[in-house]
Amino acid sequence: MSDEKLPKSEISRRKFVTGALGVTAGVGVLSLASVVGALKPAKRPPTAEQKPPAAGDVLVHAGDTNKGQPIKVSELKPDGQMIKAWPKGEVVKDQNDNNLLVLFRYPEGTLKEPTKMEDTAQGIVVYGGICQHLGCQVNLKDDGSLLCPCHSGSYDPKAGGEVIGGPPPRPLPQLPIEIKDDQIVVKSYYVRPRYGESVSDWQANRAEAEKGGA
Ligand code: FES
């Protein structure tokens, strides 16, 4: 029956009941949303093996030979070959693919802008080894550039990891390093966000890494 044919008191009662039901339903939806929100697993903090690089971490081999062993500067030829590495703090941080690093040694004085020269040492430069487009691992090409196999993104490791082809939206992130006791040591966090990292997360990780605690 439509409201036009009802007495005024009945119309008011119906409106009250309908409104109350609407409120009840709304509260129900909100309560359900709260419960679902509460059930959603909280973001777990990273384990020691998943934490990002931090100041003081030593770079260790990621390849099959010498895996986990510190990379020694005296063993590196300045030939531009690519060496894959993990950062190692208390433990090797190899349980987060995004921590994979690529390291190059060139003849001193041959690195080019926009490489952050103050974050290199003895011709050694280090980058995050994950493509900035959609997160594949980069590989070294015969011409000395880096190629991402997923969508042919390419980077110049001799020039600050600049994008020289394909879809990557920004250069590879250079990781500042220094040399101590023939080992390569992380000096601070990446100079720009790495793949999948927001600017705010990058800033937070940078602050944390500089305490040596990330
Ligand atoms: S993931 Fe590297 S170019 Fe797309």
JSON list of C-alpha atoms and ligand atoms in Angstrom, two decimals:
[
{"chain": "A", "resi": 1, "resn": "MET", "atom": "CA", "xyz": [0.00, 0.00, 0.00]},
{"chain": "A", "resi": 2, "resn": "SER", "atom": "CA", "xyz": [1.33, 3.46, -0.85]},
{"chain": "A", "resi": 3, "resn": "ASP", "atom": "CA", "xyz": [1.81, 6.11, 1.85]},
{"chain": "A", "resi": 4, "resn": "GLU", "atom": "CA", "xyz": [-0.76, 8.43, 0.20]},
{"chain": "A", "resi": 5, "resn": "LYS", "atom": "CA", "xyz": [-3.66, 6.13, 1.31]},
{"chain": "A", "resi": 6, "resn": "LEU", "atom": "CA", "xyz": [-2.53, 5.69, 4.91]},
{"chain": "A", "resi": 7, "resn": "PRO", "atom": "CA", "xyz": [-3.53, 7.80, 7.93]},
{"chain": "A", "resi": 8, "resn": "LYS", "atom": "CA", "xyz": [-0.83, 10.29, 8.99]},
{"chain": "A", "resi": 9, "resn": "SER", "atom": "CA", "xyz": [0.03, 8.32, 12.18]},
{"chain": "A", "resi": 10, "resn": "GLU", "atom": "CA", "xyz": [0.66, 5.16, 10.10]},
{"chain": "A", "resi": 11, "resn": "ILE", "atom": "CA", "xyz": [2.85, 7.07, 7.67]},
{"chain": "A", "resi": 12, "resn": "SER", "atom": "CA", "xyz": [4.95, 8.37, 10.59]},
{"chain": "A", "resi": 13, "resn": "ARG", "atom": "CA", "xyz": [5.27, 4.86, 12.10]},
{"chain": "A", "resi": 14, "resn": "ARG", "atom": "CA", "xyz": [6.32, 3.41, 8.75]},
{"chain": "A", "resi": 15, "resn": "LYS", "atom": "CA", "xyz": [8.89, 6.13, 8.25]},
{"chain": "A", "resi": 16, "resn": "PHE", "atom": "CA", "xyz": [10.26, 5.52, 11.74]},
{"chain": "A", "resi": 17, "resn": "VAL", "atom": "CA", "xyz": [10.49, 1.73, 11.21]},
{"chain": "A", "resi": 18, "resn": "THR", "atom": "CA", "xyz": [12.05, 2.14, 7.75]},
{"chain": "A", "resi": 19, "resn": "GLY", "atom": "CA", "xyz": [14.53, 4.69, 9.09]},
{"chain": "A", "resi": 20, "resn": "ALA", "atom": "CA", "xyz": [15.37, 2.51, 12.07]},
{"chain": "A", "resi": 21, "resn": "LEU", "atom": "CA", "xyz": [15.94, -0.49, 9.80]},
{"chain": "A", "resi": 22, "resn": "GLY", "atom": "CA", "xyz": [18.22, 1.67, 7.62]},
{"chain": "A", "resi": 23, "resn": "VAL", "atom": "CA", "xyz": [20.23, 2.75, 10.65]},
{"chain": "A", "resi": 24, "resn": "THR", "atom": "CA", "xyz": [20.39, -0.82, 11.94]},
{"chain": "A", "resi": 25, "resn": "ALA", "atom": "CA", "xyz": [21.58, -2.03, 8.53]},
{"chain": "A", "resi": 26, "resn": "GLY", "atom": "CA", "xyz": [24.12, 0.78, 8.38]},
{"chain": "A", "resi": 27, "resn": "VAL", "atom": "CA", "xyz": [25.45, -0.08, 11.84]},
{"chain": "A", "resi": 28, "resn": "GLY", "atom": "CA", "xyz": [25.54, -3.75, 10.78]},
{"chain": "A", "resi": 29, "resn": "VAL", "atom": "CA", "xyz": [27.61, -2.89, 7.72]},
{"chain": "A", "resi": 30, "resn": "LEU", "atom": "CA", "xyz": [29.93, -0.73, 9.82]},
{"chain": "A", "resi": 31, "resn": "SER", "atom": "CA", "xyz": [30.24, -3.46, 12.45]},
{"chain": "A", "resi": 32, "resn": "LEU", "atom": "CA", "xyz": [31.00, -6.03, 9.75]},
{"chain": "A", "resi": 33, "resn": "ALA", "atom": "CA", "xyz": [33.56, -3.69, 8.25]},
{"chain": "A", "resi": 34, "resn": "SER", "atom": "CA", "xyz": [35.15, -3.27, 11.68]},
{"chain": "A", "resi": 35, "resn": "VAL", "atom": "CA", "xyz": [35.29, -7.02, 12.20]},
{"chain": "A", "resi": 36, "resn": "VAL", "atom": "CA", "xyz": [36.74, -7.61, 8.72]},
{"chain": "A", "resi": 37, "resn": "GLY", "atom": "CA", "xyz": [39.27, -4.83, 9.39]},
{"chain": "A", "resi": 38, "resn": "ALA", "atom": "CA", "xyz": [40.19, -6.39, 12.69]},
{"chain": "A", "resi": 39, "resn": "LEU", "atom": "CA", "xyz": [40.59, -9.82, 11.09]},
{"chain": "A", "resi": 40, "resn": "LYS", "atom": "CA", "xyz": [42.84, -8.49, 8.32]},
{"chain": "A", "resi": 41, "resn": "PRO", "atom": "CA", "xyz": [46.36, -9.64, 9.16]},
{"chain": "A", "resi": 42, "resn": "ALA", "atom": "CA", "xyz": [48.61, -6.79, 10.26]},
{"chain": "A", "resi": 43, "resn": "LYS", "atom": "CA", "xyz": [51.62, -6.09, 8.06]},
{"chain": "A", "resi": 44, "resn": "ARG", "atom": "CA", "xyz": [54.38, -8.20, 9.55]},
{"chain": "A", "resi": 45, "resn": "PRO", "atom": "CA", "xyz": [57.70, -6.54, 10.23]},
{"chain": "A", "resi": 46, "resn": "PRO", "atom": "CA", "xyz": [60.48, -7.89, 8.02]},
{"chain": "A", "resi": 47, "resn": "THR", "atom": "CA", "xyz": [62.72, -10.63, 9.37]},
{"chain": "A", "resi": 48, "resn": "ALA", "atom": "CA", "xyz": [66.45, -9.98, 9.68]},
{"chain": "A", "resi": 49, "resn": "GLU", "atom": "CA", "xyz": [66.91, -11.72, 6.30]},
{"chain": "A", "resi": 50, "resn": "GLN", "atom": "CA", "xyz": [64.31, -9.46, 4.66]},
{"chain": "A", "resi": 51, "resn": "LYS", "atom": "CA", "xyz": [65.40, -6.08, 5.99]},
{"chain": "A", "resi": 52, "resn": "PRO", "atom": "CA", "xyz": [66.69, -3.59, 3.44]},
{"chain": "A", "resi": 53, "resn": "PRO", "atom": "CA", "xyz": [70.38, -2.64, 3.24]},
{"chain": "A", "resi": 54, "resn": "ALA", "atom": "CA", "xyz": [71.69, -0.60, 6.15]},
{"chain": "A", "resi": 55, "resn": "ALA", "atom": "CA", "xyz": [74.83, 1.40, 6.80]},
{"chain": "A", "resi": 56, "resn": "GLY", "atom": "CA", "xyz": [77.61, -0.95, 7.83]},
{"chain": "A", "resi": 57, "resn": "ASP", "atom": "CA", "xyz": [76.31, -3.97, 5.92]},
{"chain": "A", "resi": 58, "resn": "VAL", "atom": "CA", "xyz": [79.00, -5.84, 4.00]},
{"chain": "A", "resi": 59, "resn": "LEU", "atom": "CA", "xyz": [78.36, -6.94, 0.43]},
{"chain": "A", "resi": 60, "resn": "VAL", "atom": "CA", "xyz": [78.61, -10.70, -0.07]},
{"chain": "A", "resi": 61, "resn": "HIS", "atom": "CA", "xyz": [78.49, -12.84, -3.18]},
{"chain": "A", "resi": 62, "resn": "ALA", "atom": "CA", "xyz": [75.03, -13.84, -4.40]},
{"chain": "A", "resi": 63, "resn": "GLY", "atom": "CA", "xyz": [76.25, -16.14, -7.17]},
{"chain": "A", "resi": 64, "resn": "ASP", "atom": "CA", "xyz": [76.72, -19.88, -6.80]},
{"chain": "A", "resi": 65, "resn": "THR", "atom": "CA", "xyz": [80.46, -19.63, -6.32]},
{"chain": "A", "resi": 66, "resn": "ASN", "atom": "CA", "xyz": [81.48, -18.11, -2.99]},
{"chain": "A", "resi": 67, "resn": "LYS", "atom": "CA", "xyz": [77.83, -17.53, -2.05]},
{"chain": "A", "resi": 68, "resn": "GLY", "atom": "CA", "xyz": [77.63, -15.55, 1.20]},
{"chain": "A", "resi": 69, "resn": "GLN", "atom": "CA", "xyz": [81.36, -14.76, 1.19]},
{"chain": "A", "resi": 70, "resn": "PRO", "atom": "CA", "xyz": [82.39, -11.11, 1.44]},
{"chain": "A", "resi": 71, "resn": "ILE", "atom": "CA", "xyz": [83.38, -9.59, -1.90]},
{"chain": "A", "resi": 72, "resn": "LYS", "atom": "CA", "xyz": [87.03, -8.54, -1.73]},
{"chain": "A", "resi": 73, "resn": "VAL", "atom": "CA", "xyz": [88.07, -5.39, -3.53]},
{"chain": "A", "resi": 74, "resn": "SER", "atom": "CA", "xyz": [91.51, -6.83, -4.25]},
{"chain": "A", "resi": 75, "resn": "GLU", "atom": "CA", "xyz": [89.85, -9.61, -6.26]},
{"chain": "A", "resi": 76, "resn": "LEU", "atom": "CA", "xyz": [87.81, -7.28, -8.48]},
{"chain": "A", "resi": 77, "resn": "LYS", "atom": "CA", "xyz": [89.18, -6.45, -11.89]},
{"chain": "A", "resi": 78, "resn": "PRO", "atom": "CA", "xyz": [88.20, -3.03, -13.29]},
{"chain": "A", "resi": 79, "resn": "ASP", "atom": "CA", "xyz": [86.59, -4.70, -16.31]},
{"chain": "A", "resi": 80, "resn": "GLY", "atom": "CA", "xyz": [82.94, -3.63, -15.91]},
{"chain": "A", "resi": 81, "resn": "GLN", "atom": "CA", "xyz": [81.77, -7.20, -15.28]},
{"chain": "A", "resi": 82, "resn": "MET", "atom": "CA", "xyz": [78.62, -7.52, -13.21]},
{"chain": "A", "resi": 83, "resn": "ILE", "atom": "CA", "xyz": [78.74, -9.20, -9.81]},
{"chain": "A", "resi": 84, "resn": "LYS", "atom": "CA", "xyz": [75.52, -10.03, -7.99]},
{"chain": "A", "resi": 85, "resn": "ALA", "atom": "CA", "xyz": [75.54, -9.36, -4.27]},
{"chain": "A", "resi": 86, "resn": "TRP", "atom": "CA", "xyz": [73.45, -9.37, -1.10]},
{"chain": "A", "resi": 87, "resn": "PRO", "atom": "CA", "xyz": [73.85, -6.99, 1.79]},
{"chain": "A", "resi": 88, "resn": "LYS", "atom": "CA", "xyz": [74.87, -8.75, 5.01]},
{"chain": "A", "resi": 89, "resn": "GLY", "atom": "CA", "xyz": [74.26, -7.32, 8.46]},
{"chain": "A", "resi": 90, "resn": "GLU", "atom": "CA", "xyz": [73.90, -9.82, 11.26]},
{"chain": "A", "resi": 91, "resn": "VAL", "atom": "CA", "xyz": [72.72, -12.22, 8.56]},
{"chain": "A", "resi": 92, "resn": "VAL", "atom": "CA", "xyz": [72.68, -12.30, 4.77]},
{"chain": "A", "resi": 93, "resn": "LYS", "atom": "CA", "xyz": [69.58, -10.36, 3.66]},
{"chain": "A", "resi": 94, "resn": "ASP", "atom": "CA", "xyz": [68.67, -12.72, 0.86]},
{"chain": "A", "resi": 95, "resn": "GLN", "atom": "CA", "xyz": [65.01, -13.37, 1.70]},
{"chain": "A", "resi": 96, "resn": "ASN", "atom": "CA", "xyz": [63.77, -10.30, -0.12]},
{"chain": "A", "resi": 97, "resn": "ASP", "atom": "CA", "xyz": [64.38, -10.39, -3.89]},
{"chain": "A", "resi": 98, "resn": "ASN", "atom": "CA", "xyz": [64.35, -6.61, -3.90]},
{"chain": "A", "resi": 99, "resn": "ASN", "atom": "CA", "xyz": [67.60, -6.64, -1.88]},
{"chain": "A", "resi": 100, "resn": "LEU", "atom": "CA", "xyz": [69.54, -8.09, -4.80]},
{"chain": "A", "resi": 101, "resn": "LEU", "atom": "CA", "xyz": [72.40, -5.78, -5.76]},
{"chain": "A", "resi": 102, "resn": "VAL", "atom": "CA", "xyz": [74.60, -5.50, -8.83]},
{"chain": "A", "resi": 103, "resn": "LEU", "atom": "CA", "xyz": [78.16, -4.28, -8.52]},
{"chain": "A", "resi": 104, "resn": "PHE", "atom": "CA", "xyz": [80.64, -3.09, -11.14]},
{"chain": "A", "resi": 105, "resn": "ARG", "atom": "CA", "xyz": [84.24, -2.03, -11.06]},
{"chain": "A", "resi": 106, "resn": "TYR", "atom": "CA", "xyz": [85.53, 0.24, -13.82]},
{"chain": "A", "resi": 107, "resn": "PRO", "atom": "CA", "xyz": [88.93, 1.85, -14.35]},
{"chain": "A", "resi": 108, "resn": "GLU", "atom": "CA", "xyz": [89.10, 4.80, -11.98]},
{"chain": "A", "resi": 109, "resn": "GLY", "atom": "CA", "xyz": [87.98, 8.07, -13.54]},
{"chain": "A", "resi": 110, "resn": "THR", "atom": "CA", "xyz": [85.73, 6.43, -16.15]},
{"chain": "A", "resi": 111, "resn": "LEU", "atom": "CA", "xyz": [82.41, 6.59, -14.29]},
{"chain": "A", "resi": 112, "resn": "LYS", "atom": "CA", "xyz": [80.19, 9.30, -15.75]},
{"chain": "A", "resi": 113, "resn": "GLU", "atom": "CA", "xyz": [77.58, 11.74, -14.49]},
{"chain": "A", "resi": 114, "resn": "PRO", "atom": "CA", "xyz": [74.96, 11.49, -13.10]},
{"chain": "A", "resi": 115, "resn": "THR", "atom": "CA", "xyz": [76.69, 8.79, -11.02]},
{"chain": "A", "resi": 116, "resn": "LYS", "atom": "CA", "xyz": [76.98, 10.01, -7.43]},
{"chain": "A", "resi": 117, "resn": "MET", "atom": "CA", "xyz": [80.76, 9.86, -7.40]},
{"chain": "A", "resi": 118, "resn": "GLU", "atom": "CA", "xyz": [80.98, 10.46, -3.66]},
{"chain": "A", "resi": 119, "resn": "ASP", "atom": "CA", "xyz": [79.06, 7.21, -3.19]},
{"chain": "A", "resi": 120, "resn": "THR", "atom": "CA", "xyz": [81.49, 5.12, -5.24]},
{"chain": "A", "resi": 121, "resn": "ALA", "atom": "CA", "xyz": [84.95, 3.91, -4.25]},
{"chain": "A", "resi": 122, "resn": "GLN", "atom": "CA", "xyz": [87.96, 2.95, -6.37]},
{"chain": "A", "resi": 123, "resn": "GLY", "atom": "CA", "xyz": [85.82, 2.72, -9.50]},
{"chain": "A", "resi": 124, "resn": "ILE", "atom": "CA", "xyz": [83.23, 0.50, -7.79]},
{"chain": "A", "resi": 125, "resn": "VAL", "atom": "CA", "xyz": [79.57, 1.39, -8.14]},
{"chain": "A", "resi": 126, "resn": "VAL", "atom": "CA", "xyz": [76.58, -0.53, -6.77]},
{"chain": "A", "resi": 127, "resn": "TYR", "atom": "CA", "xyz": [72.88, -0.49, -7.75]},
{"chain": "A", "resi": 128, "resn": "GLY", "atom": "CA", "xyz": [69.71, -2.26, -6.79]},
{"chain": "A", "resi": 129, "resn": "GLY", "atom": "CA", "xyz": [69.50, -5.10, -9.32]},
{"chain": "A", "resi": 130, "resn": "ILE", "atom": "CA", "xyz": [65.71, -5.00, -9.79]},
{"chain": "A", "resi": 131, "resn": "CYS", "atom": "CA", "xyz": [64.18, -3.19, -12.75]},
{"chain": "A", "resi": 132, "resn": "GLN", "atom": "CA", "xyz": [62.26, -0.03, -11.86]},
{"chain": "A", "resi": 133, "resn": "HIS", "atom": "CA", "xyz": [59.44, -0.90, -14.29]},
{"chain": "A", "resi": 134, "resn": "LEU", "atom": "CA", "xyz": [57.83, -4.08, -12.99]},
{"chain": "A", "resi": 135, "resn": "GLY", "atom": "CA", "xyz": [60.49, -5.72, -10.89]},
{"chain": "A", "resi": 136, "resn": "CYS", "atom": "CA", "xyz": [62.46, -8.19, -13.03]},
{"chain": "A", "resi": 137, "resn": "GLN", "atom": "CA", "xyz": [66.18, -8.81, -12.52]},
{"chain": "A", "resi": 138, "resn": "VAL", "atom": "CA", "xyz": [68.50, -6.95, -14.86]},
{"chain": "A", "resi": 139, "resn": "ASN", "atom": "CA", "xyz": [71.30, -8.65, -16.82]},
{"chain": "A", "resi": 140, "resn": "LEU", "atom": "CA", "xyz": [74.56, -7.42, -18.30]},
{"chain": "A", "resi": 141, "resn": "LYS", "atom": "CA", "xyz": [74.75, -7.16, -22.09]},
{"chain": "A", "resi": 142, "resn": "ASP", "atom": "CA", "xyz": [77.91, -7.53, -24.19]},
{"chain": "A", "resi": 143, "resn": "ASP", "atom": "CA", "xyz": [77.98, -3.77, -24.79]},
{"chain": "A", "resi": 144, "resn": "GLY", "atom": "CA", "xyz": [78.21, -3.12, -21.04]},
{"chain": "A", "resi": 145, "resn": "SER", "atom": "CA", "xyz": [74.63, -1.90, -20.61]},
{"chain": "A", "resi": 146, "resn": "LEU", "atom": "CA", "xyz": [72.02, -3.58, -18.44]},
{"chain": "A", "resi": 147, "resn": "LEU", "atom": "CA", "xyz": [68.97, -5.15, -20.01]},
{"chain": "A", "resi": 148, "resn": "CYS", "atom": "CA", "xyz": [65.75, -6.12, -18.33]},
{"chain": "A", "resi": 149, "resn": "PRO", "atom": "CA", "xyz": [64.43, -9.29, -20.00]},
{"chain": "A", "resi": 150, "resn": "CYS", "atom": "CA", "xyz": [60.77, -8.53, -19.29]},
{"chain": "A", "resi": 151, "resn": "HIS", "atom": "CA", "xyz": [60.09, -5.49, -21.50]},
{"chain": "A", "resi": 152, "resn": "SER", "atom": "CA", "xyz": [63.57, -4.59, -22.80]},
{"chain": "A", "resi": 153, "resn": "GLY", "atom": "CA", "xyz": [64.20, -1.77, -20.38]},
{"chain": "A", "resi": 154, "resn": "SER", "atom": "CA", "xyz": [67.89, -0.82, -20.44]},
{"chain": "A", "resi": 155, "resn": "TYR", "atom": "CA", "xyz": [70.16, 1.12, -18.14]},
{"chain": "A", "resi": 156, "resn": "ASP", "atom": "CA", "xyz": [73.69, 2.51, -18.22]},
{"chain": "A", "resi": 157, "resn": "PRO", "atom": "CA", "xyz": [75.59, 1.28, -15.13]},
{"chain": "A", "resi": 158, "resn": "LYS", "atom": "CA", "xyz": [78.52, 3.55, -15.95]},
{"chain": "A", "resi": 159, "resn": "ALA", "atom": "CA", "xyz": [76.30, 6.64, -15.82]},
{"chain": "A", "resi": 160, "resn": "GLY", "atom": "CA", "xyz": [74.31, 6.46, -12.60]},
{"chain": "A", "resi": 161, "resn": "GLY", "atom": "CA", "xyz": [72.03, 3.67, -13.82]},
{"chain": "A", "resi": 162, "resn": "GLU", "atom": "CA", "xyz": [70.30, 6.06, -16.24]},
{"chain": "A", "resi": 163, "resn": "VAL", "atom": "CA", "xyz": [67.47, 4.65, -18.37]},
{"chain": "A", "resi": 164, "resn": "ILE", "atom": "CA", "xyz": [68.68, 4.36, -21.98]},
{"chain": "A", "resi": 165, "resn": "GLY", "atom": "CA", "xyz": [65.74, 2.45, -23.42]},
{"chain": "A", "resi": 166, "resn": "GLY", "atom": "CA", "xyz": [62.36, 0.89, -22.78]},
{"chain": "A", "resi": 167, "resn": "PRO", "atom": "CA", "xyz": [59.67, 1.64, -20.21]},
{"chain": "A", "resi": 168, "resn": "PRO", "atom": "CA", "xyz": [61.45, 2.00, -16.83]},
{"chain": "A", "resi": 169, "resn": "PRO", "atom": "CA", "xyz": [60.23, 5.25, -15.26]},
{"chain": "A", "resi": 170, "resn": "ARG", "atom": "CA", "xyz": [63.45, 6.12, -13.45]},
{"chain": "A", "resi": 171, "resn": "PRO", "atom": "CA", "xyz": [67.11, 5.08, -13.12]},
{"chain": "A", "resi": 172, "resn": "LEU", "atom": "CA", "xyz": [68.27, 2.12, -11.09]},
{"chain": "A", "resi": 173, "resn": "PRO", "atom": "CA", "xyz": [68.84, 3.15, -7.48]},
{"chain": "A", "resi": 174, "resn": "GLN", "atom": "CA", "xyz": [72.51, 3.62, -6.69]},
{"chain": "A", "resi": 175, "resn": "LEU", "atom": "CA", "xyz": [73.56, 2.30, -3.29]},
{"chain": "A", "resi": 176, "resn": "PRO", "atom": "CA", "xyz": [76.24, 4.42, -1.59]},
{"chain": "A", "resi": 177, "resn": "ILE", "atom": "CA", "xyz": [79.31, 2.38, -0.59]},
{"chain": "A", "resi": 178, "resn": "GLU", "atom": "CA", "xyz": [82.76, 2.74, 0.90]},
{"chain": "A", "resi": 179, "resn": "ILE", "atom": "CA", "xyz": [85.68, 0.38, 1.29]},
{"chain": "A", "resi": 180, "resn": "LYS", "atom": "CA", "xyz": [86.89, -0.93, 4.63]},
{"chain": "A", "resi": 181, "resn": "ASP", "atom": "CA", "xyz": [89.49, -3.64, 5.10]},
{"chain": "A", "resi": 182, "resn": "ASP", "atom": "CA", "xyz": [89.25, -4.74, 1.46]},
{"chain": "A", "resi": 183, "resn": "GLN", "atom": "CA", "xyz": [85.48, -5.17, 1.78]},
{"chain": "A", "resi": 184, "resn": "ILE", "atom": "CA", "xyz": [82.62, -3.19, 0.27]},
{"chain": "A", "resi": 185, "resn": "VAL", "atom": "CA", "xyz": [80.48, -1.64, 2.98]},
{"chain": "A", "resi": 186, "resn": "VAL", "atom": "CA", "xyz": [77.11, 0.11, 2.65]},
{"chain": "A", "resi": 187, "resn": "LYS", "atom": "CA", "xyz": [77.45, 3.79, 3.52]},
{"chain": "A", "resi": 188, "resn": "SER", "atom": "CA", "xyz": [73.77, 4.79, 3.42]},
{"chain": "A", "resi": 189, "resn": "TYR", "atom": "CA", "xyz": [70.47, 3.87, 1.77]},
{"chain": "A", "resi": 190, "resn": "TYR", "atom": "CA", "xyz": [69.69, 4.14, -1.95]},
{"chain": "A", "resi": 191, "resn": "VAL", "atom": "CA", "xyz": [69.89, 7.58, -3.51]},
{"chain": "A", "resi": 192, "resn": "ARG", "atom": "CA", "xyz": [66.33, 7.18, -4.84]},
{"chain": "A", "resi": 193, "resn": "PRO", "atom": "CA", "xyz": [63.41, 4.80, -4.19]},
{"chain": "A", "resi": 194, "resn": "ARG", "atom": "CA", "xyz": [63.96, 1.26, -5.39]},
{"chain": "A", "resi": 195, "resn": "TYR", "atom": "CA", "xyz": [61.33, -0.77, -7.24]},
{"chain": "A", "resi": 196, "resn": "GLY", "atom": "CA", "xyz": [57.98, -0.85, -5.45]},
{"chain": "A", "resi": 197, "resn": "GLU", "atom": "CA", "xyz": [59.02, 1.65, -2.79]},
{"chain": "A", "resi": 198, "resn": "SER", "atom": "CA", "xyz": [57.02, 4.82, -2.19]},
{"chain": "A", "resi": 199, "resn": "VAL", "atom": "CA", "xyz": [58.86, 8.07, -1.55]},
{"chain": "A", "resi": 200, "resn": "SER", "atom": "CA", "xyz": [57.69, 8.06, 2.08]},
{"chain": "A", "resi": 201, "resn": "ASP", "atom": "CA", "xyz": [58.88, 4.46, 2.60]},
{"chain": "A", "resi": 202, "resn": "TRP", "atom": "CA", "xyz": [62.18, 5.36, 0.94]},
{"chain": "A", "resi": 203, "resn": "GLN", "atom": "CA", "xyz": [62.64, 8.31, 3.28]},
{"chain": "A", "resi": 204, "resn": "ALA", "atom": "CA", "xyz": [61.81, 6.15, 6.30]},
{"chain": "A", "resi": 205, "resn": "ASN", "atom": "CA", "xyz": [64.15, 3.36, 5.16]},
{"chain": "A", "resi": 206, "resn": "ARG", "atom": "CA", "xyz": [66.86, 5.90, 4.45]},
{"chain": "A", "resi": 207, "resn": "ALA", "atom": "CA", "xyz": [66.59, 7.35, 7.96]},
{"chain": "A", "resi": 208, "resn": "GLU", "atom": "CA", "xyz": [66.54, 3.86, 9.50]},
{"chain": "A", "resi": 209, "resn": "ALA", "atom": "CA", "xyz": [69.41, 2.57, 7.35]},
{"chain": "A", "resi": 210, "resn": "GLU", "atom": "CA", "xyz": [71.60, 5.46, 8.35]},
{"chain": "A", "resi": 211, "resn": "LYS", "atom": "CA", "xyz": [71.25, 4.39, 11.96]},
{"chain": "A", "resi": 212, "resn": "GLY", "atom": "CA", "xyz": [72.62, 1.06, 10.82]},
{"chain": "A", "resi": 213, "resn": "GLY", "atom": "CA", "xyz": [69.56, -0.68, 12.15]},
{"chain": "A", "resi": 214, "resn": "ALA", "atom": "CA", "xyz": [67.46, -1.55, 9.10]},
{"chain": "B", "resi": 1, "resn": "FES", "atom": "S1", "xyz": [60.06, -5.14, -15.83]},
{"chain": "B", "resi": 1, "resn": "FES", "atom": "FE1", "xyz": [61.88, -4.32, -16.67]},
{"chain": "B", "resi": 1, "resn": "FES", "atom": "S2", "xyz": [61.24, -3.35, -18.49]},
{"chain": "B", "resi": 1, "resn": "FES", "atom": "FE2", "xyz": [59.44, -4.12, -17.62]}
]
